[in-house]
XYZ file of C-alpha atoms in Angstrom:
724
model
C 14.051 6.402 10.039
C 14.518 9.925 11.275
C 14.391 12.788 8.856
C 18.127 13.490 8.864
C 18.500 15.310 5.574
C 16.008 18.128 5.969
C 17.309 21.544 5.064
C 17.400 23.644 8.281
C 14.976 26.496 8.895
C 15.397 29.385 6.500
C 14.914 32.996 7.488
C 11.856 34.374 5.741
C 13.837 37.471 4.835
C 15.819 35.338 2.398
C 14.463 36.176 -1.065
C 14.942 32.566 -2.190
C 12.143 31.458 0.114
C 9.631 33.826 -1.432
C 10.944 33.092 -4.898
C 10.329 29.366 -4.353
C 6.802 30.072 -3.154
C 6.100 32.365 -6.084
C 7.555 29.899 -8.577
C 5.365 27.131 -7.145
C 2.280 29.312 -7.651
C 3.310 30.053 -11.249
C 3.724 26.325 -11.998
C 0.383 25.537 -10.390
C -1.424 28.219 -12.373
C 0.105 26.981 -15.623
C -0.943 23.424 -14.824
C -4.476 24.482 -13.920
C -4.838 26.270 -17.262
C -3.392 23.307 -19.177
C -5.724 20.854 -17.443
C -8.873 22.829 -18.236
C -11.215 20.766 -20.435
C -12.063 22.357 -23.740
C -14.876 24.873 -23.388
C -14.692 25.052 -19.576
C -14.483 28.295 -17.628
C -11.346 28.989 -15.628
C -13.157 29.067 -12.296
C -16.657 28.357 -10.976
C -17.339 31.821 -9.591
C -20.725 30.778 -8.207
C -19.007 28.403 -5.757
C -16.278 30.730 -4.478
C -18.421 31.813 -1.503
C -17.926 28.361 0.010
C -14.283 29.246 0.678
C -15.277 32.163 2.923
C -16.369 30.236 6.091
C -13.007 28.475 6.665
C -11.163 31.767 6.134
C -13.412 33.583 8.628
C -13.087 30.718 11.106
C -9.308 30.905 10.833
C -9.144 34.688 11.225
C -11.348 34.633 14.323
C -9.364 31.870 16.041
C -6.005 33.273 14.941
C -6.738 36.767 16.296
C -8.133 35.286 19.496
C -4.954 33.235 20.008
C -2.779 36.271 19.377
C -4.767 38.276 21.873
C -4.663 35.497 24.459
C -0.897 35.090 24.226
C -0.269 38.792 24.312
C 1.386 38.751 20.881
C -1.054 41.030 19.125
C 1.799 43.431 18.424
C 3.262 40.884 16.017
C 6.708 40.150 17.463
C 8.413 38.569 14.468
C 11.246 37.238 16.612
C 8.785 35.136 18.602
C 6.854 33.917 15.567
C 9.317 33.417 12.690
C 7.882 32.436 9.330
C 9.484 29.250 8.039
C 10.083 27.881 4.557
C 7.570 25.075 5.010
C 4.919 27.611 5.968
C 5.528 29.695 2.853
C 5.334 26.535 0.732
C 2.191 25.448 2.565
C 0.406 28.633 1.578
C 1.754 28.433 -1.983
C 1.003 24.771 -2.682
C -2.360 24.743 -0.924
C -3.385 27.941 -2.719
C -2.892 26.145 -6.038
C -4.711 23.047 -4.778
C -7.723 25.025 -3.538
C -7.844 27.072 -6.742
C -7.871 23.820 -8.731
C -10.776 22.553 -6.611
C -12.954 25.429 -7.875
C -11.582 25.486 -11.436
C -13.300 24.288 -14.586
C -11.549 20.914 -14.353
C -13.902 19.783 -11.594
C -16.730 19.710 -14.163
C -15.069 16.746 -15.866
C -17.288 13.675 -15.270
C -14.099 11.739 -14.485
C -12.858 14.251 -11.893
C -11.403 12.400 -8.916
C -13.841 13.599 -6.253
C -17.398 12.425 -6.853
C -20.320 14.884 -6.683
C -17.879 17.724 -6.114
C -20.015 20.572 -7.459
C -23.033 18.698 -8.825
C -25.842 17.496 -6.617
C -29.424 18.137 -5.666
C -28.694 19.497 -2.206
C -26.012 21.879 -1.009
C -24.747 19.687 1.819
C -24.268 16.849 -0.659
C -21.650 18.764 -2.636
C -18.089 17.644 -2.030
C -16.756 21.201 -2.205
C -19.246 22.409 0.420
C -18.381 19.508 2.708
C -14.648 20.168 2.286
C -15.036 23.846 3.237
C -17.430 23.103 6.104
C -15.070 20.523 7.587
C -12.141 22.922 7.298
C -14.118 25.666 9.062
C -15.104 23.317 11.894
C -11.626 21.851 12.268
C -9.895 25.208 12.795
C -11.182 25.691 16.394
C -10.719 21.984 17.138
C -7.084 22.008 16.018
C -6.369 25.127 18.046
C -6.609 22.809 21.066
C -4.471 20.041 19.508
C -0.914 21.277 19.702
C 1.095 18.040 19.940
C 2.675 15.954 17.205
C 0.997 12.864 18.620
C -2.432 14.323 17.925
C -1.503 14.678 14.240
C -0.740 11.029 13.606
C -3.585 9.868 15.845
C -6.026 11.856 13.683
C -4.425 10.611 10.456
C -4.469 6.956 11.489
C -8.033 7.341 12.703
C -9.000 8.550 9.221
C -7.031 5.690 7.641
C -8.680 2.959 9.701
C -12.123 4.475 9.158
C -11.459 4.642 5.406
C -10.371 1.013 5.233
C -13.362 -0.210 7.221
C -15.891 1.781 5.194
C -14.273 0.861 1.862
C -14.350 -2.844 2.690
C -17.916 -2.550 3.990
C -19.069 -0.724 0.843
C -17.434 -3.317 -1.405
C -18.968 -6.173 0.556
C -22.439 -4.625 0.503
C -22.227 -4.073 -3.256
C -20.876 -7.535 -4.082
C -22.051 -9.777 -1.265
C -18.611 -11.337 -1.505
C -19.292 -12.626 -5.024
C -16.443 -12.547 -7.516
C -15.885 -9.507 -9.709
C -16.343 -10.833 -13.226
C -16.226 -7.975 -15.707
C -13.861 -8.056 -18.662
C -10.460 -9.487 -17.658
C -11.481 -10.399 -14.095
C -12.657 -13.718 -15.507
C -9.174 -14.392 -16.876
C -7.619 -13.430 -13.532
C -9.863 -15.944 -11.783
C -8.755 -18.741 -14.078
C -5.072 -17.816 -13.866
C -5.115 -17.707 -10.077
C -6.813 -21.107 -10.004
C -4.058 -22.468 -12.240
C -1.289 -20.699 -10.306
C -2.321 -22.491 -7.114
C -1.882 -25.821 -8.921
C 1.330 -25.110 -10.821
C 3.392 -23.069 -8.328
C 6.379 -22.701 -8.509
C 6.175 -23.466 -12.243
C 5.232 -20.462 -14.329
C 4.767 -22.143 -17.732
C 2.090 -24.814 -17.861
C 0.335 -27.252 -20.167
C -3.422 -26.674 -20.157
C -5.489 -29.543 -21.612
C -8.723 -27.883 -20.476
C -8.603 -25.370 -23.341
C -8.109 -26.115 -27.034
C -7.048 -29.729 -26.574
C -3.880 -28.762 -24.736
C -1.534 -25.821 -25.078
C 1.695 -24.630 -23.514
C 0.771 -21.281 -21.981
C 2.890 -18.408 -20.565
C -0.086 -16.363 -19.332
C 1.045 -16.499 -15.696
C 4.238 -14.716 -16.717
C 2.808 -12.293 -19.235
C -0.189 -10.905 -17.338
C 1.216 -9.754 -13.973
C -0.767 -12.254 -11.915
C 2.280 -13.527 -9.973
C 2.219 -10.982 -7.078
C -1.450 -11.675 -6.343
C -0.875 -15.395 -6.708
C 2.270 -15.575 -4.582
C 1.370 -13.336 -1.640
C -2.005 -15.031 -1.162
C -0.961 -18.515 -2.311
C -2.210 -20.336 0.833
C -5.694 -18.922 0.307
C -5.798 -19.957 -3.364
C -4.700 -23.475 -2.407
C -7.047 -23.931 0.536
C -10.247 -22.310 -0.703
C -12.345 -22.111 -3.846
C -10.877 -19.423 -6.101
C -14.109 -17.680 -7.068
C -15.162 -17.453 -3.406
C -11.848 -15.897 -2.338
C -11.357 -13.574 -5.317
C -13.184 -10.448 -4.100
C -12.053 -10.747 -0.434
C -8.441 -11.119 -1.574
C -8.724 -8.116 -3.896
C -10.152 -6.109 -1.001
C -7.261 -7.155 1.216
C -4.761 -6.380 -1.556
C -5.912 -2.866 -2.392
C -7.373 -1.765 0.949
C -4.658 -3.183 3.230
C -1.515 -4.250 1.358
C -1.179 -1.252 -1.000
C -1.640 1.320 1.819
C 0.892 -0.654 3.874
C 3.398 -0.391 1.018
C 2.814 3.367 0.886
C 3.213 3.834 4.627
C 6.355 1.699 4.697
C 7.818 3.655 1.781
C 7.165 6.960 3.548
C 8.943 5.680 6.642
C 11.898 4.403 4.611
C 12.624 7.849 3.173
C 12.638 9.455 6.613
C 8.994 10.324 7.127
C 7.298 9.997 10.488
C 4.121 8.202 11.434
C 1.968 11.072 10.219
C 3.575 10.809 6.778
C 3.018 7.046 6.801
C -0.677 7.496 7.575
C -1.140 10.198 4.937
C 0.651 8.053 2.340
C -1.582 5.088 3.148
C -4.749 7.168 2.717
C -3.571 8.665 -0.578
C -2.534 5.234 -1.917
C -6.014 3.817 -1.348
C -7.100 5.497 -4.568
C -4.659 7.452 -6.687
C -6.920 8.181 -9.657
C -10.148 7.350 -11.448
C -8.041 5.916 -14.267
C -6.580 3.413 -11.810
C -10.066 2.328 -10.753
C -11.097 2.017 -14.410
C -8.158 -0.296 -15.086
C -8.933 -2.267 -11.939
C -12.730 -2.435 -11.835
C -13.738 -2.202 -15.507
C -10.783 -3.560 -17.477
C -10.243 -6.161 -14.766
C -6.450 -5.994 -14.968
C -6.002 -6.846 -11.304
C -2.516 -8.271 -11.866
C -1.058 -5.045 -13.263
C -2.936 -2.895 -10.741
C -1.436 -4.841 -7.846
C 2.073 -5.013 -9.310
C 2.406 -1.288 -10.099
C 2.141 0.032 -6.488
C 5.379 -1.791 -5.661
C 7.112 1.060 -7.492
C 6.699 3.087 -4.273
C 8.735 0.620 -2.256
C 11.353 0.253 -5.002
C 11.967 4.003 -5.343
C 11.944 4.493 -1.561
C 14.576 1.774 -1.080
C 16.691 3.254 -3.868
C 16.487 6.666 -2.201
C 17.427 5.097 1.125
C 20.569 3.555 -0.349
C 21.647 6.621 -2.333
C 20.843 9.416 0.100
C 20.419 7.964 3.593
C 23.548 5.763 3.571
C 21.568 2.669 4.511
C 23.063 -0.642 3.401
C 21.151 -2.941 5.728
C 20.221 -6.405 4.504
C 16.558 -5.543 5.034
C 16.831 -2.623 2.599
C 18.389 -4.839 -0.070
C 15.761 -7.532 0.433
C 12.922 -5.007 0.165
C 14.455 -3.446 -2.967
C 14.801 -6.834 -4.664
C 11.326 -7.933 -3.564
C 9.691 -4.706 -4.771
C 11.352 -4.808 -8.190
C 10.568 -8.509 -8.687
C 6.901 -7.860 -7.893
C 6.891 -4.827 -10.195
C 8.540 -6.759 -13.034
C 5.934 -9.507 -12.757
C 3.942 -7.340 -15.157
C 6.262 -7.408 -18.226
C 5.634 -3.825 -19.491
C 7.070 -2.668 -16.159
C 10.494 -3.557 -17.542
C 10.371 -0.293 -19.496
C 9.494 1.544 -16.281
C 12.350 -0.091 -14.376
C 14.800 1.132 -17.026
C 14.212 4.600 -15.550
C 15.819 3.614 -12.242
C 19.420 3.459 -13.554
C 18.830 6.962 -14.915
C 17.813 8.005 -11.403
C 21.142 6.669 -10.155
C 22.864 8.857 -12.740
C 21.078 11.929 -11.343
C 22.469 10.947 -7.934
C 25.986 10.433 -9.291
C 27.514 12.673 -6.621
C 26.341 10.167 -4.013
C 27.944 7.142 -5.645
C 30.698 5.291 -3.853
C 32.231 1.860 -4.161
C 30.033 0.562 -1.366
C 26.831 1.940 -2.898
C 27.680 0.625 -6.362
C 28.546 -2.826 -4.973
C 25.318 -2.933 -2.967
C 23.184 -1.971 -5.970
C 24.992 -4.396 -8.297
C 24.343 -7.231 -5.856
C 20.652 -6.298 -5.868
C 20.614 -6.209 -9.686
C 22.208 -9.667 -9.913
C 19.647 -11.028 -7.449
C 16.776 -9.526 -9.437
C 18.050 -10.982 -12.712
C 18.431 -14.423 -11.131
C 14.909 -14.368 -9.709
C 13.336 -12.897 -12.850
C 15.035 -15.325 -15.234
C 11.899 -17.522 -15.405
C 9.854 -14.419 -16.294
C 12.274 -13.494 -19.066
C 12.472 -17.014 -20.474
C 8.719 -17.436 -20.187
C 7.991 -14.377 -22.303
C 10.870 -14.328 -24.776
C 10.924 -18.098 -25.214
C 7.301 -18.077 -26.391
C 7.278 -14.944 -28.464
C 4.849 -16.451 -30.964
C 1.982 -15.806 -28.574
C 3.314 -12.387 -27.573
C 4.320 -10.911 -30.922
C 1.294 -8.613 -30.876
C 2.950 -6.744 -27.996
C 5.739 -5.510 -30.245
C 3.532 -4.165 -33.011
C 3.954 -0.458 -33.506
C 1.026 1.887 -33.699
C 0.734 2.057 -37.443
C -1.433 4.402 -39.425
C -0.592 7.529 -37.442
C 2.058 10.145 -37.988
C 4.478 11.184 -35.269
C 2.649 14.455 -34.638
C -0.644 12.609 -34.293
C 0.808 10.132 -31.817
C 2.361 12.911 -29.742
C -0.877 14.882 -29.724
C -2.913 11.830 -28.746
C -0.397 10.908 -26.044
C -0.396 14.404 -24.548
C -4.186 14.535 -24.592
C -4.390 11.167 -22.859
C -1.865 12.253 -20.211
C -3.854 15.417 -19.476
C -7.031 13.346 -19.137
C -5.316 11.041 -16.680
C -4.001 14.008 -14.683
C -7.550 15.372 -14.397
C -8.654 11.985 -13.089
C -5.920 11.876 -10.433
C -6.231 12.815 -6.783
C -5.498 16.585 -6.791
C -3.283 16.174 -3.712
C -0.922 14.024 -5.758
C -0.747 16.573 -8.569
C -0.068 19.671 -6.479
C 1.701 18.284 -3.401
C 3.403 15.384 -5.169
C 4.131 16.078 -8.827
C 4.755 19.806 -8.247
C 5.585 19.695 -4.540
C 8.506 17.294 -4.934
C 10.569 20.015 -6.634
C 10.283 22.233 -3.545
C 10.525 19.617 -0.806
C 13.341 20.574 1.624
C 14.914 17.155 1.634
C 18.161 16.255 -0.085
C 17.881 13.915 -3.046
C 14.111 14.146 -3.455
C 14.349 15.864 -6.825
C 17.095 13.512 -8.030
C 15.175 10.343 -7.139
C 11.437 11.028 -6.895
C 11.339 14.047 -9.198
C 13.364 12.340 -11.931
C 11.297 9.150 -11.634
C 8.009 11.029 -11.999
C 9.341 13.037 -14.930
C 10.347 9.823 -16.697
C 7.008 8.160 -15.973
C 5.160 11.206 -17.295
C 7.206 11.030 -20.483
C 6.371 7.333 -20.873
C 2.672 7.950 -20.232
C 2.531 10.667 -22.876
C 4.910 9.289 -25.509
C 5.062 5.561 -24.808
C 2.807 4.658 -27.722
C 5.439 5.909 -30.171
C 7.125 2.535 -29.722
C 4.218 0.140 -29.335
C 0.710 0.843 -28.121
C 0.429 -2.794 -27.052
C 3.093 -2.312 -24.379
C 0.401 -0.314 -22.550
C 2.875 2.374 -21.530
C -0.012 4.812 -21.197
C -0.539 3.028 -17.872
C 2.719 4.651 -16.701
C 0.620 7.439 -15.200
C -0.474 4.993 -12.500
C 3.029 4.360 -11.078
C 3.642 8.105 -11.511
C 0.781 8.851 -9.111
C 1.908 6.147 -6.697
C 5.408 7.656 -6.610
C 3.818 11.084 -6.022
C 2.196 9.696 -2.865
C 5.513 9.881 -0.976
C 6.438 13.571 -1.438
C 2.786 14.561 -0.963
C 2.656 12.719 2.364
C 5.941 14.299 3.504
C 4.534 17.773 2.870
C 1.339 16.905 4.733
C 3.308 15.689 7.738
C 5.371 18.888 7.891
C 2.209 20.984 7.931
C 0.205 18.811 10.320
C 2.983 18.857 12.911
C 3.479 22.625 12.687
C 1.385 23.958 15.583
C 2.020 27.636 14.853
C -1.275 29.592 14.938
C -0.780 30.790 11.369
C -0.843 27.137 10.228
C -4.288 26.392 11.671
C -6.098 26.821 8.351
C -3.468 24.764 6.535
C -3.765 21.912 9.037
C -7.555 22.062 8.870
C -7.535 21.908 5.077
C -5.094 18.982 5.034
C -7.274 16.954 7.397
C -10.390 18.021 5.508
C -8.968 16.894 2.164
C -7.922 13.569 3.730
C -11.484 13.114 4.975
C -12.782 13.887 1.491
C -10.396 11.255 0.107
C -11.814 8.786 2.619
C -15.413 9.537 1.637
C -14.546 9.394 -2.050
C -12.792 6.034 -1.763
C -15.753 4.563 0.103
C -18.128 5.737 -2.628
C -15.930 4.262 -5.352
C -15.688 0.885 -3.624
C -19.452 1.026 -3.203
C -19.707 1.116 -7.015
C -20.876 4.740 -7.150
C -17.970 6.034 -9.249
C -17.745 6.334 -13.040
C -15.856 3.013 -13.212
C -18.436 0.450 -12.184
C -17.556 -3.171 -11.606
C -19.827 -6.087 -12.442
C -20.331 -9.466 -10.831
C -20.611 -12.911 -12.334
C -23.776 -13.102 -14.400
C -26.240 -15.572 -12.805
C -26.623 -17.087 -16.273
C -23.001 -18.221 -16.077
C -23.791 -20.303 -12.989
C -26.808 -21.787 -14.754
C -24.779 -22.720 -17.826
C -21.989 -24.170 -15.680
C -24.463 -26.175 -13.597
C -26.113 -27.592 -16.724
C -22.755 -28.527 -18.243
C -21.680 -30.346 -15.099
C -24.972 -32.230 -14.857
C -25.728 -33.172 -18.467
C -22.297 -33.667 -20.004
C -19.980 -36.548 -19.279
C -16.289 -36.697 -18.463
C -14.266 -36.600 -21.639
C -16.769 -34.504 -23.570
C -15.341 -31.398 -25.175
C -17.292 -28.201 -25.895
C -16.665 -25.699 -28.663
C -17.612 -22.012 -28.540
C -18.188 -20.931 -32.131
C -17.592 -17.348 -33.153
C -15.871 -14.715 -31.074
C -16.055 -15.861 -27.473
C -13.738 -13.539 -25.555
C -16.450 -11.106 -24.476
C -19.648 -12.971 -25.195
C -20.710 -13.759 -21.618
C -22.036 -10.376 -20.599
C -18.890 -8.642 -21.804
C -16.394 -11.023 -20.210
C -14.205 -13.903 -21.237
C -15.364 -17.515 -20.936
C -11.990 -18.676 -19.600
C -13.220 -19.763 -16.128
C -15.678 -22.357 -17.466
C -13.256 -25.301 -17.083
C -12.659 -24.182 -13.489
C -16.398 -24.072 -12.804
C -17.468 -27.327 -14.494
C -14.239 -29.345 -14.955
C -14.943 -29.876 -18.641
C -12.678 -29.266 -21.614
C -13.434 -26.302 -23.859
C -12.347 -24.848 -27.173
C -12.726 -21.407 -28.703
C -11.024 -19.384 -31.372
C -9.922 -16.363 -29.324
C -7.426 -18.314 -27.246
C -3.720 -18.173 -28.006
C -2.429 -21.413 -29.542
C -5.731 -22.196 -31.235
C -4.916 -25.534 -32.920
C -6.084 -24.695 -36.444
C -7.471 -21.681 -38.265
C -10.990 -20.828 -37.034
C -13.707 -22.333 -39.205
C -15.734 -19.658 -40.977
C -19.172 -21.214 -41.347
C -18.280 -23.958 -43.866
C -20.374 -26.997 -42.976
C -17.907 -29.690 -44.058
C -14.807 -28.020 -42.649
C -16.563 -27.347 -39.341
C -17.711 -30.953 -38.964
C -14.257 -32.258 -39.935
C -12.785 -29.978 -37.292
C -15.298 -31.227 -34.705
C -14.434 -34.846 -35.507
C -10.709 -34.140 -35.345
C -10.923 -32.641 -31.855
C -13.663 -34.839 -30.425
C -16.175 -32.038 -29.868
C -19.431 -33.244 -28.312
C -21.261 -29.947 -27.810
C -21.269 -26.624 -29.629
C -22.172 -23.393 -27.813
C -23.365 -20.469 -29.930
C -24.054 -16.923 -28.776
C -24.156 -15.155 -32.139
C -27.289 -15.249 -34.282
C -25.443 -16.044 -37.513
C -23.901 -19.142 -35.934
C -27.192 -20.260 -34.428
C -28.808 -19.985 -37.854
C -25.951 -21.906 -39.478
C -26.154 -24.755 -36.955
C -29.955 -24.942 -37.139
C -29.785 -25.253 -40.928
C -27.421 -28.223 -40.530
C -29.695 -30.122 -38.174
C -28.463 -33.506 -39.386
C -25.270 -32.851 -37.421
C -26.407 -30.506 -34.639
C -29.390 -30.742 -32.305
C -30.500 -28.036 -29.864
C -30.456 -29.427 -26.325
C -30.631 -26.266 -24.220
C -31.090 -22.535 -24.596
C -30.301 -20.033 -21.851
C -31.929 -16.594 -21.896
C -29.802 -13.558 -21.275
C -27.655 -11.041 -23.073
C -26.602 -12.739 -25.218
C -28.808 -15.817 -25.441
C -26.714 -18.981 -25.305
C -27.794 -22.025 -27.265
C -26.142 -25.409 -26.738
C -26.152 -27.956 -29.589
C -25.313 -31.631 -29.233
C -23.154 -32.986 -32.057
C -24.519 -36.143 -33.713
C -21.353 -38.202 -33.443
C -19.862 -40.767 -31.098
C -17.425 -39.373 -28.568
C -13.922 -40.801 -28.936
C -10.866 -39.367 -27.213
C -8.538 -41.442 -29.390
C -7.490 -41.325 -33.033
C -6.088 -44.828 -32.565
C -6.838 -47.257 -29.792
C -9.390 -46.715 -27.076
C -9.839 -45.972 -23.409
C -10.320 -42.896 -21.248
C -8.331 -39.700 -20.709
C -8.795 -37.248 -17.849
C -7.167 -33.873 -18.436
C -5.750 -31.713 -15.649
C -3.283 -28.848 -15.473
C 0.159 -30.173 -16.474
C -0.988 -33.779 -16.742
C -3.175 -36.331 -18.521
C -4.405 -39.455 -16.722
C -4.707 -42.222 -19.349
C -6.400 -45.624 -19.110
C -6.095 -47.831 -22.245
C -8.428 -50.621 -23.300
C -5.534 -52.540 -24.872
C -2.095 -51.923 -23.280
C -0.360 -53.716 -26.140
C -1.808 -51.530 -28.880
C -0.330 -48.203 -29.935
C -2.674 -45.280 -29.236
C -3.057 -41.661 -30.300
C -4.735 -39.178 -27.947
C -6.715 -36.219 -29.273
C -4.567 -33.826 -27.248
C -2.060 -31.452 -28.807
C 1.591 -32.411 -28.490
C 4.011 -30.074 -26.747
C 7.708 -30.444 -26.058
C 8.144 -31.132 -22.367
C 5.472 -33.834 -22.107
C 6.861 -37.012 -20.535
C 5.678 -40.408 -19.309
C 7.367 -42.935 -17.040
C 8.966 -45.973 -18.621
C 8.087 -48.284 -20.207
C 5.559 -45.903 -21.812
C 6.828 -43.930 -24.800
C 5.153 -40.830 -26.178
C 5.808 -39.031 -29.441
C 4.252 -36.344 -31.705
C 1.710 -37.815 -34.141
C 0.922 -35.850 -37.306
C -2.876 -35.604 -37.505
C -2.868 -33.294 -40.540
C -3.902 -29.644 -40.828
C -0.714 -28.680 -38.957
C -1.968 -30.468 -35.848
C 0.231 -32.846 -33.859
C -1.450 -35.118 -31.335
C 0.139 -37.244 -28.604
C 1.117 -40.707 -29.781
C 1.606 -43.438 -27.174
C 3.469 -46.758 -27.176
C 2.296 -48.280 -23.873
C 4.476 -51.433 -23.921
C 1.969 -53.300 -21.758
C 1.136 -50.425 -19.399
C -2.639 -49.887 -19.281
C -2.779 -47.007 -16.799
C -0.290 -44.153 -16.670
C 0.088 -40.380 -16.496
C 1.548 -38.021 -19.051
C 3.058 -35.021 -17.302
C 4.423 -31.694 -18.412
C 7.771 -31.104 -16.724
C 9.379 -28.243 -18.589
C 10.343 -25.529 -16.097
C 11.012 -22.695 -18.587
C-alpha cells in the first residue's frame, strides 16, 4: 500500500507552489467568513494571546537547533522548502484562524467548552495552545517516522478506552432508548429471528402485518455484523455495548483501512481512525438524539467504498480482496435506502477519472456492479414491492418556492459545516484539492462536491429522503485526505515543521478529549436511557395479563413513553399490542366515538386499553360500563391501564388458543372438524401444512382475517414463507 503516486518534491522557487499556498489561504478565508454565525465578530481578539506561547516555544527551539547544527547562516541547499511544508503553513493557518473566529461561539461548535468556561485551564483553546507549546521541545527529540505513528496510535487507543469508559459510566450498560433507539431495539430483536429473511410477518403488532422495516431503516449492517450476539444474548442488554463496539472500534477501523488502501501509511491510518470517531455534532445528534443508529452505522462505509474505487482507478489494483471490499462496502451503505442517491455519485466519479479507464478496469467494475445488484435485490424488492408503506418518502416538500428551498438548504449546510470537526473542513474538504497525489481530486474531491450539493439541495426533490444527512458521508470521506495531510506533516522531521507537528498532535489530542466528553453525555446532543417506568409497565403486563390478551394504545403512541416509541413492548413482555401510529394499521384510527371504539375492540380482541393522553383518559372514564381502571403508573406522561369488560376470544369462528410469534402462529383448536377464523390479519405468503387449508376471511371494515379449514388437524402452525 505504498504511496506510489505522490508528486515528487517541488522546488520552492517554482511560483506554482506559492500560488497553491496562497490560493488555499484565500479559500479558507472565504469559508471562514461564510461560516460566521449572524451577528458574530470575525475573530475573538481577546483570545489571540493564547497563540503566542506555541510560537515562542517554536522560535526558541528552532533557533537553538539551527545554532547547534551550525546552520544559522541559512544554507537553503541544505534545508530546501518543500511543497508539503508550504501547504502545511497555509492549511494550518486557516485552521488556527478558524479556531479563534466567531464560529466557535456557536453552541453546536464541534469542540466543547472551547472559549467558554469558568477557569482558564478549562478552555479548549487554551489547552490546545498549551499542548502545542509543550510538544515542540518534545518533538525536537523525536525525529523518526516510527515515533509519529506510535504517538498517533497511542492517542487512538487512549481515545477509544476513555470513550468507552465514559459511555459505560453514563449508561451503566443500559440500553439507549431515546426517540428511534426503541425502534432499533425491536428491529434488531426481530432480525435475529428472521435472518436471512428481510420481510417478515409480525403478529405482535396490530394483529399481524407484513413489514419491510428491516429493509427500509438501515438496520441490516448492525444486525448482520453482530448477528451472533443478537442471537445469543438479550437484545436490550447487548444494545449499548454493541453500539460502543460499532462506533468506537468498527468505524475507526474502516477509516484506518481506507487510508491504507489509498496509499497512506500507518500514521495516516491512525489519524483517520481518530478523526472518524466523531466527525461532527450533527452526526452525534442523529445518533444519540434521533436514535437513527442504522443510518449512522451504514454511512461510514462510504469511506471504504470510495477508497476501493480510488484503488481500482488510480492504483491499478484488481485483487479479489479489493473487489470484495468494494462490494461489501456498497452493500452495507445501500442498506439505508436513501444512500442509493449517494451511490449514484460514484459513476460520476468514474467519469472524472475517464483517462484512467481501460477494458480491464471497466470489466472489474462491471463485475462488482453486477454482484452488488444481485445481493441488493432483496432490498430493492422489499422497498419497491411494498411502496404503500413507503409512499411518504416520495412526497415533495410542498408549500415552499424554489428560492426558499435553496436558501433553507444552504443555511442548513452551513450549520452542519460549523458543527463538523474543523480538521475535516480545512484539511479534508479544502485540503483535498491541494493534496499531491494523483486522482485525489477526481475521486475524493468530486465525491465531496457531490455530497455537499446533495446536503444543500437534496430537499428540492423530497425532504423525506433525508438527503440533508449527506453531510455526514461528506465528512467521513473528508477523513481520508485530512489524514494523508497529517501523515505528511508528522513524518517531516525538518526543524521548521516542529510547530506544525506539535499542532497536529495537539489537535488530535483535543479530538480525543472532545470525543470522550461527548460519549460521556456532556455534549449538546444528549442521549437518554430506558425510562424506569417502562420496566414497571412491562413487568405489570407480564404478571397480570394472560397469553392471548391484546393491548391497545389509544391516541398517538409513537413518542408517548418519555419521547420514544412503544415498539419494544412486545419484546419486553411477549404480549400483542396495537396502536395507530404503526404502518399497516388495520382500520382507520377511532376518534373518540364510544360505539365505534368498542366495535373495534371487539373485532380485534382487545383486552386492555392503555391511555397516556388526558382526553382519552377522560373519555374512557366516562364510559365506565366498558372500561375499568386497573393500574396507573406515574411519570411523564402518566400511563393508565383500563381493562375492557368483555370476554377474550381469539376467534371469530370456532375456539381454541393462538400463540403469535415472528413469522408464525401456533394454533390449537377445540374442534378440529370445525372451520375457524383467527383474529389475525391475512397476508399473502401465509401457509400451513396439509391437510390444513387457510384463506382470507372478510371480517368487514376492509379487514381480512385468517380463515382455517383444519380437516381434522387440531394443532398446527401457520407460517409466513414469502422471501421478497
